[in-house]
Tab-separated table of C-alpha atoms in Angstrom:
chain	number	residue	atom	x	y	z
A	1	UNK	CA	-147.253	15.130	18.223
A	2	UNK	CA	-143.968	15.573	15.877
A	3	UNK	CA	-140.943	17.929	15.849
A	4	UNK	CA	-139.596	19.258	12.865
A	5	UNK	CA	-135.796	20.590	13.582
A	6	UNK	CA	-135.514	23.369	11.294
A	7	UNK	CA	-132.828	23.697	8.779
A	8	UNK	CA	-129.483	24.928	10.176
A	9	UNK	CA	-127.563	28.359	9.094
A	10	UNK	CA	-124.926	28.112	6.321
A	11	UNK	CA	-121.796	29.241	8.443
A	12	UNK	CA	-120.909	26.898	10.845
A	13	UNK	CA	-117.565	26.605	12.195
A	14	UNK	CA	-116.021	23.517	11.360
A	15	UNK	CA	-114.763	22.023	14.561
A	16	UNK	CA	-117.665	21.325	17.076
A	17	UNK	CA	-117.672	20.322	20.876
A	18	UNK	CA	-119.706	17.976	22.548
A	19	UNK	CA	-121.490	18.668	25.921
A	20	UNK	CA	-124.358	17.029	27.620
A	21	UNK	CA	-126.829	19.610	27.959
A	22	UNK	CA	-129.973	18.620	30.828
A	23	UNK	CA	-133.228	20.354	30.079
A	24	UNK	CA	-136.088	20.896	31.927
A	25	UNK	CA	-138.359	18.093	30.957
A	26	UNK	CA	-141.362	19.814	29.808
A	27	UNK	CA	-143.236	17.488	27.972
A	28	UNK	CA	-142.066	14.263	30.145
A	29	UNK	CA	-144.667	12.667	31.942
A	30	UNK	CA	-141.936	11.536	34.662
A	31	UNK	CA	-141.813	15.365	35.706
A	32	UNK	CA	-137.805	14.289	36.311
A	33	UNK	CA	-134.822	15.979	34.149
A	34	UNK	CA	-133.698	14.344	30.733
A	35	UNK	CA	-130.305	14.194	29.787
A	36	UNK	CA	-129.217	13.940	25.912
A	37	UNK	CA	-125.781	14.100	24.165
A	38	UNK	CA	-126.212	16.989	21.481
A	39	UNK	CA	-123.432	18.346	19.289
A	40	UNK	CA	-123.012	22.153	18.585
A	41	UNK	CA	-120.953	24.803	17.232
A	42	UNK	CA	-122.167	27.669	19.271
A	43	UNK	CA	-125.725	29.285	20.098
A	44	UNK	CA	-126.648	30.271	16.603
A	45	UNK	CA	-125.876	26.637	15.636
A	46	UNK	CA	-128.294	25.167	18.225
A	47	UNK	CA	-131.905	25.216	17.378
A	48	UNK	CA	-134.298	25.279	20.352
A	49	UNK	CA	-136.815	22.514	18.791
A	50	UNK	CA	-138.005	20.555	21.543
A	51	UNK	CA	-137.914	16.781	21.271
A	52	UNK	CA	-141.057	14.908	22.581
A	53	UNK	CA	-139.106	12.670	24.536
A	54	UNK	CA	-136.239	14.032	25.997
A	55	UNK	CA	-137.284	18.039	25.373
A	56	UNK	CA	-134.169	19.228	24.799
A	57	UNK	CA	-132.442	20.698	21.646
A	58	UNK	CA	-131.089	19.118	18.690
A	59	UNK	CA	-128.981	19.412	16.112
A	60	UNK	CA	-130.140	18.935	12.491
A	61	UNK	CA	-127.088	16.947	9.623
A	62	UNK	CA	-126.199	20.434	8.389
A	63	UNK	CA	-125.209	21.416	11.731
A	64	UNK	CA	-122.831	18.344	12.154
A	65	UNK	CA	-121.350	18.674	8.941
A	66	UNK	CA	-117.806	19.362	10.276
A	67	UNK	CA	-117.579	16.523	12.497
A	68	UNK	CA	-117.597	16.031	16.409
A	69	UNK	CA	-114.464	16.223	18.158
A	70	UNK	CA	-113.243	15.073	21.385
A	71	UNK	CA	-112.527	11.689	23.053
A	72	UNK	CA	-112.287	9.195	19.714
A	73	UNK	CA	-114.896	6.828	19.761
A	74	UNK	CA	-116.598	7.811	23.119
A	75	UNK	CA	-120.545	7.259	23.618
A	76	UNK	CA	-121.124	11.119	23.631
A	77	UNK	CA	-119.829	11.648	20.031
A	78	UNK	CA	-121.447	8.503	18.774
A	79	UNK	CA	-124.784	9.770	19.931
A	80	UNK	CA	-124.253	13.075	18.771
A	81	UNK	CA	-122.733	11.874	15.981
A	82	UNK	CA	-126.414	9.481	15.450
A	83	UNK	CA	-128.794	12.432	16.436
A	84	UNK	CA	-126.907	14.190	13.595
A	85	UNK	CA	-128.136	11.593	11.092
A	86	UNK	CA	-131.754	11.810	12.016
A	87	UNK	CA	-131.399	15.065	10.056
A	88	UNK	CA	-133.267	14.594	6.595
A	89	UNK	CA	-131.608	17.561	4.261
A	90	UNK	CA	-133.926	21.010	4.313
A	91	UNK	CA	-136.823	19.637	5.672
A	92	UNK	CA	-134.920	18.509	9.333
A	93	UNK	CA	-135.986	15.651	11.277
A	94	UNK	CA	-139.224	14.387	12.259
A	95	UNK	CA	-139.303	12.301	15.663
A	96	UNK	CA	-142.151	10.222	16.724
A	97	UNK	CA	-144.107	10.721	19.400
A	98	UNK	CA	-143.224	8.670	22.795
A	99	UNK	CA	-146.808	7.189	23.244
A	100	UNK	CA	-145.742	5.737	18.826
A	101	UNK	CA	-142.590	4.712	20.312
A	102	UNK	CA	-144.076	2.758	22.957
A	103	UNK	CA	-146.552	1.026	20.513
A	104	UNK	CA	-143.589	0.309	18.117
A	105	UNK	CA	-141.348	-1.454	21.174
A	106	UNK	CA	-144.173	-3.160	22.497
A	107	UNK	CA	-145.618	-4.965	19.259
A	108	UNK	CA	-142.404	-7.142	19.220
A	109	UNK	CA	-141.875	-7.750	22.864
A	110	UNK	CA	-143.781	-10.336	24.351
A	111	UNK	CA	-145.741	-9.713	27.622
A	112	UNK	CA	-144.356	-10.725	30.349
A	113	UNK	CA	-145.580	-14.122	31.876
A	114	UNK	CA	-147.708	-13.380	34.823
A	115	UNK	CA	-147.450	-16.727	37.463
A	116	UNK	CA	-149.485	-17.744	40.253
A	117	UNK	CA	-148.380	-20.619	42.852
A	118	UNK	CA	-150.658	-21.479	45.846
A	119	UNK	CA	-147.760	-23.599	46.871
A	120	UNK	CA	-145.326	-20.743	46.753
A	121	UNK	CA	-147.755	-18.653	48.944
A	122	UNK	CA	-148.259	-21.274	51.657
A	123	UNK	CA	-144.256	-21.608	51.832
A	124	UNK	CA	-143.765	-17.737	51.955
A	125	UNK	CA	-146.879	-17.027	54.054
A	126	UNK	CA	-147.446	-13.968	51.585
A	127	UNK	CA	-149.162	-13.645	48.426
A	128	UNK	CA	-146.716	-13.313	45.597
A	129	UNK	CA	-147.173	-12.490	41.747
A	130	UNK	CA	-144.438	-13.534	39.564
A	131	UNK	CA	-143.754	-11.286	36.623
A	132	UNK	CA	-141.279	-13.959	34.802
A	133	UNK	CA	-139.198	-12.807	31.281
A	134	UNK	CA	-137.839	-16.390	31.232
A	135	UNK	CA	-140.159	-16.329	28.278
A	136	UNK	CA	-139.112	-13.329	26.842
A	137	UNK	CA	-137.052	-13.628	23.535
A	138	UNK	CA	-133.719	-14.503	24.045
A	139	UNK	CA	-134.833	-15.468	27.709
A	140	UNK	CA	-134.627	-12.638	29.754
A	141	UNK	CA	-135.889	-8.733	29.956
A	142	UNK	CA	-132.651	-7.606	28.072
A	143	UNK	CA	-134.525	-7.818	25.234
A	144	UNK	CA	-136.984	-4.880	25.939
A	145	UNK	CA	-134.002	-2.908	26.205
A	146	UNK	CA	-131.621	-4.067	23.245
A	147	UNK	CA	-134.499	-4.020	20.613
A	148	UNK	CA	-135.460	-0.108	22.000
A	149	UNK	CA	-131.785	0.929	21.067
A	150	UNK	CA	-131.972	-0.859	17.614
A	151	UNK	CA	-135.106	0.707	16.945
A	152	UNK	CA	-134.059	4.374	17.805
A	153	UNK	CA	-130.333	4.589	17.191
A	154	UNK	CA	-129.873	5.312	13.420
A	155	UNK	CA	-126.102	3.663	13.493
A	156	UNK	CA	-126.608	0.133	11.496
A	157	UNK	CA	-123.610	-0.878	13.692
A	158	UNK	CA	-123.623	-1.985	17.638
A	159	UNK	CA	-120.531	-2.646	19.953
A	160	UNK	CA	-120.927	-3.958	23.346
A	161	UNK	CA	-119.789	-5.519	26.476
A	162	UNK	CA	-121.784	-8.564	27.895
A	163	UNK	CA	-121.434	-12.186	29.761
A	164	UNK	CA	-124.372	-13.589	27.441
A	165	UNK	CA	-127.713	-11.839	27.893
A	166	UNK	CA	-127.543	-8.266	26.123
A	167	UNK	CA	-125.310	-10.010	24.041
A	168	UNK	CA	-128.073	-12.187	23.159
A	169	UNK	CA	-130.611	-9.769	22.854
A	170	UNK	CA	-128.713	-6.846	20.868
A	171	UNK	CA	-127.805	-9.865	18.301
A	172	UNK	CA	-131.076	-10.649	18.039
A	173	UNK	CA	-132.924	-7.593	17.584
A	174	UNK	CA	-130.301	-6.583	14.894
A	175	UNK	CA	-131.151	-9.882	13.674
A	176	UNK	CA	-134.677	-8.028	13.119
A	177	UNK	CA	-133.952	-4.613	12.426
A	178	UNK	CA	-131.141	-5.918	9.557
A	179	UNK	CA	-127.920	-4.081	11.629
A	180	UNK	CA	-125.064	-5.980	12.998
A	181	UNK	CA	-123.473	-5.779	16.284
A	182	UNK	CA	-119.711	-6.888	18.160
A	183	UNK	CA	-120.063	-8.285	21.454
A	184	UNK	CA	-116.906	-8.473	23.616
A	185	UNK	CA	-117.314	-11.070	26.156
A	186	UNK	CA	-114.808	-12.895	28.654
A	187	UNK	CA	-112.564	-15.216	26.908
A	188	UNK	CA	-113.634	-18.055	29.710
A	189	UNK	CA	-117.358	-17.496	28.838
A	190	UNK	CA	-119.538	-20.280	28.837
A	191	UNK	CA	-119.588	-21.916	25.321
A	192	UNK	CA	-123.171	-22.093	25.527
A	193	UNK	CA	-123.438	-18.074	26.375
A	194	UNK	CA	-121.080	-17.583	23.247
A	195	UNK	CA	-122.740	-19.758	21.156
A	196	UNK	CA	-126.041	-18.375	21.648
A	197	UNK	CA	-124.690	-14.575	20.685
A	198	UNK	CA	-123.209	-16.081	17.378
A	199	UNK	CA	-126.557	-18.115	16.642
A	200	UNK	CA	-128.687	-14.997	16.608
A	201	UNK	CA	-126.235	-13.240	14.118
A	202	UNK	CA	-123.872	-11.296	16.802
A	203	UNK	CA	-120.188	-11.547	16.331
A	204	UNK	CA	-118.194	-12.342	19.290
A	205	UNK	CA	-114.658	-11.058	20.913
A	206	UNK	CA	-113.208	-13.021	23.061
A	207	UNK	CA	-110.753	-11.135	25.421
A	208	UNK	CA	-108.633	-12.517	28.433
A	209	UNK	CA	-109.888	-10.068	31.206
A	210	UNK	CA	-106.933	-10.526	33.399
A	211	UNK	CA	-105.043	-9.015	30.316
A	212	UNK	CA	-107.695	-6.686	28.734
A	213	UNK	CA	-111.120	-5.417	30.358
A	214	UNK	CA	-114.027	-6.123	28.445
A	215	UNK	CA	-114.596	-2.216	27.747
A	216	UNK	CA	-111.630	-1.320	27.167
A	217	UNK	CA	-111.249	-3.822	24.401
A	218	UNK	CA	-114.908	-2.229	23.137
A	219	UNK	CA	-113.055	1.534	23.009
A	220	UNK	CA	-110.583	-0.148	20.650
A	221	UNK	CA	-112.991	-1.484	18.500
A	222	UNK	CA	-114.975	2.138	18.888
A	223	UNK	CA	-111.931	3.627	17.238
A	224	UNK	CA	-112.045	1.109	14.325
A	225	UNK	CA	-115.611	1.569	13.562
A	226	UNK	CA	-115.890	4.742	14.335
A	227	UNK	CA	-119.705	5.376	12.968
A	228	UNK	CA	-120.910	2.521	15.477
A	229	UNK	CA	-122.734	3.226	18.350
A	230	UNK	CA	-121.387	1.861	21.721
A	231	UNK	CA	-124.226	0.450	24.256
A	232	UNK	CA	-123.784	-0.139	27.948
A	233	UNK	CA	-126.531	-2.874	28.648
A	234	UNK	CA	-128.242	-0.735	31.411
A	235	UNK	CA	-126.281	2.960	31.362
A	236	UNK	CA	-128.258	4.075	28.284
A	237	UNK	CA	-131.410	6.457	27.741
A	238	UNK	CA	-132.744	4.122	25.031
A	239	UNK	CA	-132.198	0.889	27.554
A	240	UNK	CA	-134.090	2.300	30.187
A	241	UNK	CA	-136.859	3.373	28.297
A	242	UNK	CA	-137.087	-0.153	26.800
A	243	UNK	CA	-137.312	-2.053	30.223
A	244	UNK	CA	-140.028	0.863	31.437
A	245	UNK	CA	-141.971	-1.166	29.009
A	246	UNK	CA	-142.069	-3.613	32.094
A	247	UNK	CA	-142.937	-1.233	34.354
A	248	UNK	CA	-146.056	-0.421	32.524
A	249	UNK	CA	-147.124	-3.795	32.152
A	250	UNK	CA	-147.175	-3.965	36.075
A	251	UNK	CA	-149.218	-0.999	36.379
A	252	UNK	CA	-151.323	-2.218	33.888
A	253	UNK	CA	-152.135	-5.303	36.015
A	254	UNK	CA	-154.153	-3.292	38.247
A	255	UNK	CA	-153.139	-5.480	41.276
A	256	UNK	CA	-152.947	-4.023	44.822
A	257	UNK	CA	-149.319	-4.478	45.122
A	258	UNK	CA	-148.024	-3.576	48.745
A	259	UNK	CA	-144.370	-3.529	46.879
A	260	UNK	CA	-142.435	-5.051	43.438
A	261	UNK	CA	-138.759	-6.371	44.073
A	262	UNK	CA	-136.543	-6.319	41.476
A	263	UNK	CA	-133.332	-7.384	40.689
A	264	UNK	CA	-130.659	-4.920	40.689
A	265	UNK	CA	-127.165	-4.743	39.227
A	266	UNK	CA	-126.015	-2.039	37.008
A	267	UNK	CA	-129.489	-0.511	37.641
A	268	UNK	CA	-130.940	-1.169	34.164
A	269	UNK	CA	-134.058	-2.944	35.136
A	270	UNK	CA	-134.816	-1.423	38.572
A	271	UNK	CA	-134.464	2.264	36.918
A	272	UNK	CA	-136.487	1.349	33.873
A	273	UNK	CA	-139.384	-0.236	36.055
A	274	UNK	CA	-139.369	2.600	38.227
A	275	UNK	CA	-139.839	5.186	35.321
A	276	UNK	CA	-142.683	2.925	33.777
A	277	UNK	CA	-144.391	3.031	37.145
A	278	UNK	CA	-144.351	6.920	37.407
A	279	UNK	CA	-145.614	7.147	33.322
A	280	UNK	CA	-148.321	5.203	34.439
A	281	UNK	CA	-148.843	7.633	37.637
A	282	UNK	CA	-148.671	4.316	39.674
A	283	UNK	CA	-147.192	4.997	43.180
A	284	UNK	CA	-145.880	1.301	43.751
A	285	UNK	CA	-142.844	1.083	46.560
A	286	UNK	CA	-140.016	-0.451	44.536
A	287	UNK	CA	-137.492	-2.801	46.570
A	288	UNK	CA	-133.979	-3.967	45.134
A	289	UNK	CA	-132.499	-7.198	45.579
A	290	UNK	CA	-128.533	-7.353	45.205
A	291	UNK	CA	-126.253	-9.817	45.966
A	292	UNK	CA	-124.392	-8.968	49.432
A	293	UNK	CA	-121.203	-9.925	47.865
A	294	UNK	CA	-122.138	-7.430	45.461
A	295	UNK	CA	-123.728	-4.155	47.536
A	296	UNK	CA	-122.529	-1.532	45.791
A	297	UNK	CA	-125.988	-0.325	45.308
A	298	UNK	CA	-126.954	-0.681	48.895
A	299	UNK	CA	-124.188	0.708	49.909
A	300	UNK	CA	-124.353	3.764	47.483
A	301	UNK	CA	-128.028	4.000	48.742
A	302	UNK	CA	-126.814	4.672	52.529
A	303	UNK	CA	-124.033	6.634	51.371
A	304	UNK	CA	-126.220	9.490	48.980
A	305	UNK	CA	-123.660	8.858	46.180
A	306	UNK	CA	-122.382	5.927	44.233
A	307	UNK	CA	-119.753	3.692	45.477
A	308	UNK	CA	-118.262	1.136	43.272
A	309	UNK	CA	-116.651	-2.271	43.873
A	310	UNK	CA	-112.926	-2.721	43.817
A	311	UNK	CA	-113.324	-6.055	41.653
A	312	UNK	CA	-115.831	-7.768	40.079
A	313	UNK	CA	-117.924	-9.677	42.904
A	314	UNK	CA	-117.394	-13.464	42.983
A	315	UNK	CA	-121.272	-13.720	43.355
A	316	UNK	CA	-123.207	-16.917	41.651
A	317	UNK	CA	-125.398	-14.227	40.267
A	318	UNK	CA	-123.647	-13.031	36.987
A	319	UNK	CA	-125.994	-10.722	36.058
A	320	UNK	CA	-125.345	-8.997	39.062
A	321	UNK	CA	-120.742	-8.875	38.574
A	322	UNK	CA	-120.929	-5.036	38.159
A	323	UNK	CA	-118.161	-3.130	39.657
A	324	UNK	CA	-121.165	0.379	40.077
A	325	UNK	CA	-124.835	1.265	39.260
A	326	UNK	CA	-124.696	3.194	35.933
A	327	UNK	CA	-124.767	7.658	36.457
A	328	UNK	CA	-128.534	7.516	34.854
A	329	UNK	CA	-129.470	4.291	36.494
A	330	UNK	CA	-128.053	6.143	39.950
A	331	UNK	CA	-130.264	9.212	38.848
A	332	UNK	CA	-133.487	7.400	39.496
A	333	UNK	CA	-132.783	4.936	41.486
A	334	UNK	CA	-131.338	7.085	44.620
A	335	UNK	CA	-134.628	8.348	44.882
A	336	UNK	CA	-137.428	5.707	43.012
A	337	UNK	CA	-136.472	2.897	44.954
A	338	UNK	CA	-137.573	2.501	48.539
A	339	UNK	CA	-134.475	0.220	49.724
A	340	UNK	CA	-132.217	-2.860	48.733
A	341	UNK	CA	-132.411	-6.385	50.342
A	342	UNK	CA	-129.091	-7.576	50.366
A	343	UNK	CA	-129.129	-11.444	49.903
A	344	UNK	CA	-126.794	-13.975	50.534
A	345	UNK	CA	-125.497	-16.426	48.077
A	346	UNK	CA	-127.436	-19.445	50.220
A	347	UNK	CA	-130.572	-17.390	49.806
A	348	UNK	CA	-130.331	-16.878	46.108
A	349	UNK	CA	-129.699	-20.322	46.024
A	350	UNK	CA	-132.401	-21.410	47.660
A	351	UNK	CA	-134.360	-19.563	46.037
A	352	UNK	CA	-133.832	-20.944	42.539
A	353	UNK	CA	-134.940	-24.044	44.265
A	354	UNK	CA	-138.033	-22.715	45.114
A	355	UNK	CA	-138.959	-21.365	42.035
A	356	UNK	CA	-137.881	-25.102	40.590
A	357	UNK	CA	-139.838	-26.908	42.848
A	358	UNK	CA	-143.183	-24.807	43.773
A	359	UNK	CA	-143.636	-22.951	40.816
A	360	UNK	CA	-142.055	-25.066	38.053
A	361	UNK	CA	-140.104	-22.375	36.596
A	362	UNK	CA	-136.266	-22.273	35.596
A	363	UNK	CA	-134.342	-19.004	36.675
A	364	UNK	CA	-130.503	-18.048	36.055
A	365	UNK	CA	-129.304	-17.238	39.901
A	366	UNK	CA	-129.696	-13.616	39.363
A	367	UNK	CA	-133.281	-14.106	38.109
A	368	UNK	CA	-133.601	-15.676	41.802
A	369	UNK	CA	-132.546	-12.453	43.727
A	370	UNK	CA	-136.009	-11.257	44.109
A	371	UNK	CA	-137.293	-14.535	45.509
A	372	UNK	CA	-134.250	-14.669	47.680
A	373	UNK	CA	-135.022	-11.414	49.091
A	374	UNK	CA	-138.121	-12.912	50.217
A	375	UNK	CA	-136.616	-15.783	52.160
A	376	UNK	CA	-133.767	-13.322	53.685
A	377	UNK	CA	-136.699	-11.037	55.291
A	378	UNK	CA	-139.415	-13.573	55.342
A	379	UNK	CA	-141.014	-12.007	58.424
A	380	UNK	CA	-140.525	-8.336	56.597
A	381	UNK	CA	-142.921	-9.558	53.498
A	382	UNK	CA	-145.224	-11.711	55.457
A	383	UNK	CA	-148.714	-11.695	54.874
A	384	UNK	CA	-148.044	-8.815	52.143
A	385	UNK	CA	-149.185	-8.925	48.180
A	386	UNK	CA	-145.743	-8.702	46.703
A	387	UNK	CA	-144.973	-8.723	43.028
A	388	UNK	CA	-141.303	-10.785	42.394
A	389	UNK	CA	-139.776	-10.084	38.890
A	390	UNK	CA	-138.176	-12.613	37.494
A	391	UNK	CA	-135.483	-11.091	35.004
A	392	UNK	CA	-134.604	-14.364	33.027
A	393	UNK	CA	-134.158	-18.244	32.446
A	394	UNK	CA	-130.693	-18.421	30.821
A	395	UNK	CA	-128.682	-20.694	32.792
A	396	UNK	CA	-125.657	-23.087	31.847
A	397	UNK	CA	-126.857	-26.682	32.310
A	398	UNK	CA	-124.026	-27.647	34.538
A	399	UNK	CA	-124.161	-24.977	36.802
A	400	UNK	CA	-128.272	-25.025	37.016
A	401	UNK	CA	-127.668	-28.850	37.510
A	402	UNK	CA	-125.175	-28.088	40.748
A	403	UNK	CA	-127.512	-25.418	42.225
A	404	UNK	CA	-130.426	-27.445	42.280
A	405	UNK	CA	-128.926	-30.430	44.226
A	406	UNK	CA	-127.199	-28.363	46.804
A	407	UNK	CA	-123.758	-28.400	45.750
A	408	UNK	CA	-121.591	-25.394	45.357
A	409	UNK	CA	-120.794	-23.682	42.175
């Protein structure tokens, strides 16, 4: 099924405001509300043409001739100002269907490596299914998500805020899609991490984060280039619908999964896996695993409403340094996952050890939430089918090296 926008009416003001409008989601299998940055002038101006996947209105290039206006450089009037360029003159703009995007993402992500350790079993006295994207490209699930927002945004330029693994993955898959993309990271960033974002084709800002935050150097480049589109690496529609990819893969397993724990940060993963589930009409319990010097999920959980963290945690699991779950991450998550394990640092640890020593595999620390989560309620999981998802394998040598014989970071 397609949408054609039809063409827009000669006289349209000039100036135009941006609003996020949430429509009913008609045609979503997830039955849940969409939300999607559109530009307009007034009601004439917006056309009620349903898009496939987010069924709401859009506005065709004719209708964003004048420009948006508002906050400079913001994500809203980059994304309006994208939608706008999916016009096509008279004829509008022509969207693909969600079950052609799907096909699209998942012809150049790999599967995700499904592992099986007797040993590991024994040790936990359950029966646990690893789901590891150690072998994804760029080495972790980021990925799925960076190569759906190449793929749908029109912008050929990407800005950014990472410590190493969206970076990673957004330089790669604009690498493959022939875009380009800035990625601000901390100016005491691993070498390795900032190496790896340069190797793939990314272009790298360092920034002293005791001067400058990471995002707000990213506004200041927004305002430079302003026809780029700015990315959060989990506080994104097309982000989450790239790591739902995962989500269907684990329905499509066809296991008898008693629950799947996840790690959770900003919310990127969790929420996308959650989503895949329900387009899969899979009813699987969903359990987070956080860091407990970084709860701010948890806590929001308990609370009914986000809560955010004062600094960035000092937890050993740097995927996992975010000061709040993202608003569309929140969205799903305060009601698609069934709780959070909050895990020590020991735990996580230990349980990169674990996965070193009775399954063979290689995990960053935050890759080894899940696993920890295990060991921190080991009577909790007993004798339980339990699927662990392990979000990636990019670890700096050094600090791998320190983990594994004990020794503190």
């Amino acid at each position: 099924m397609t949408v054609v926008l039809p063409e827009a009416e000669n006289h349209i003001p000039r100036e135009l405001s941006i609003q996020l409008r949430i429509a009913e989601c008609e045609l979503n299998a997830r039955g849940r509300e969409c939300r999607l940055p559109v530009a307009f002038a007034d009601n004439k101006c917006l056309q009620h043409s349903r898009c496939v996947r987010f069924a709401t209105a859009m506005p065709c290039e004719n209708c964003y001739s004048g420009g948006a206006q508002g906050r400079s450089g913001s994500m809203t009037s980059m994304r309006a100002r994208g939608l706008a360029k999916r016009g096509a003159g008279k004829e509008g703009c022509v969207l693909k269907t969600k079950e052609e995007l799907w096909e699209s993402l998942e012809a150049e992500v790999r599967k995700t490596t499904v592992i099986e350790s007797r040993r590991l079993d024994e040790f936990l006295g359950a029966r646990t299914v690893l789901a590891s994207e150690t072998f994804q490209h760029t080495g972790s699930f980021k990925f799925r998500a960076a190569y759906s927002v190449v793929m749908q945004a029109p912008e050929d330029l990407f800005l950014t805020a990472s410590s190493g693994n969206f970076g990673q993955a957004l330089a790669y898959a604009c690498r493959l899609m022939k875009k380009s993309c800035i990625v601000v990271m901390p100016s005491d960033s691993s070498r390795v991490k900032v190496e790896a974002v340069q190797n793939y084709g990314g272009k790298v800002e360092l920034v002293d984060v005791k001067v400058m935050s990471r995002w707000d150097r990213v506004w200041e480049l927004a305002k430079e280039y302003s026809d780029a589109y700015v990315v959060s690496p989990y506080d994104d529609p097309y982000v989450i619908e790239g790591n739902s990819s995962l989500g269907r893969e684990l329905a499509a397993l066809n296991r008898d999964f008693d629950c799947i724990v996840v790690p959770v940060g900003g919310g990127g993963l969790a929420s996308g896996i959650v989503v895949g589930l329900k387009e899969m009409k899979k009813s699987i319990p969903v359990i987070g695993a956080e860091p407990l010097l970084a709860n701010d999920a948890a806590r929001s959980l308990r609370a009914g409403r986000i809560i955010s963290n004062e600094t960035e945690p000092p937890t050993i699991a740097d995927g996992a340094r975010t000061l709040r779950l993202g608003d569309r991450n929140w969205e799903i998550l305060s009601s698609g996952l069934e709780r959070i394990v909050e895990v020590p640092e020991e735990k996580i640890a230990e349980g990169l050890r674990v996965f070193f020593s009775l399954a063979n595999l290689k995990v960053e620390p935050t890759a080894a939430l899940g696993l920890g989560a295990l060991l921190t309620e080991r009577e909790t999981f007993q004798g339980k089918t339990i699927c662990c998802v392990v979000s990636g394998g990019n670890v700096d040598p050094e600090v791998y090296g320190r983990l594994l014989l004990g020794k503190n970071v």
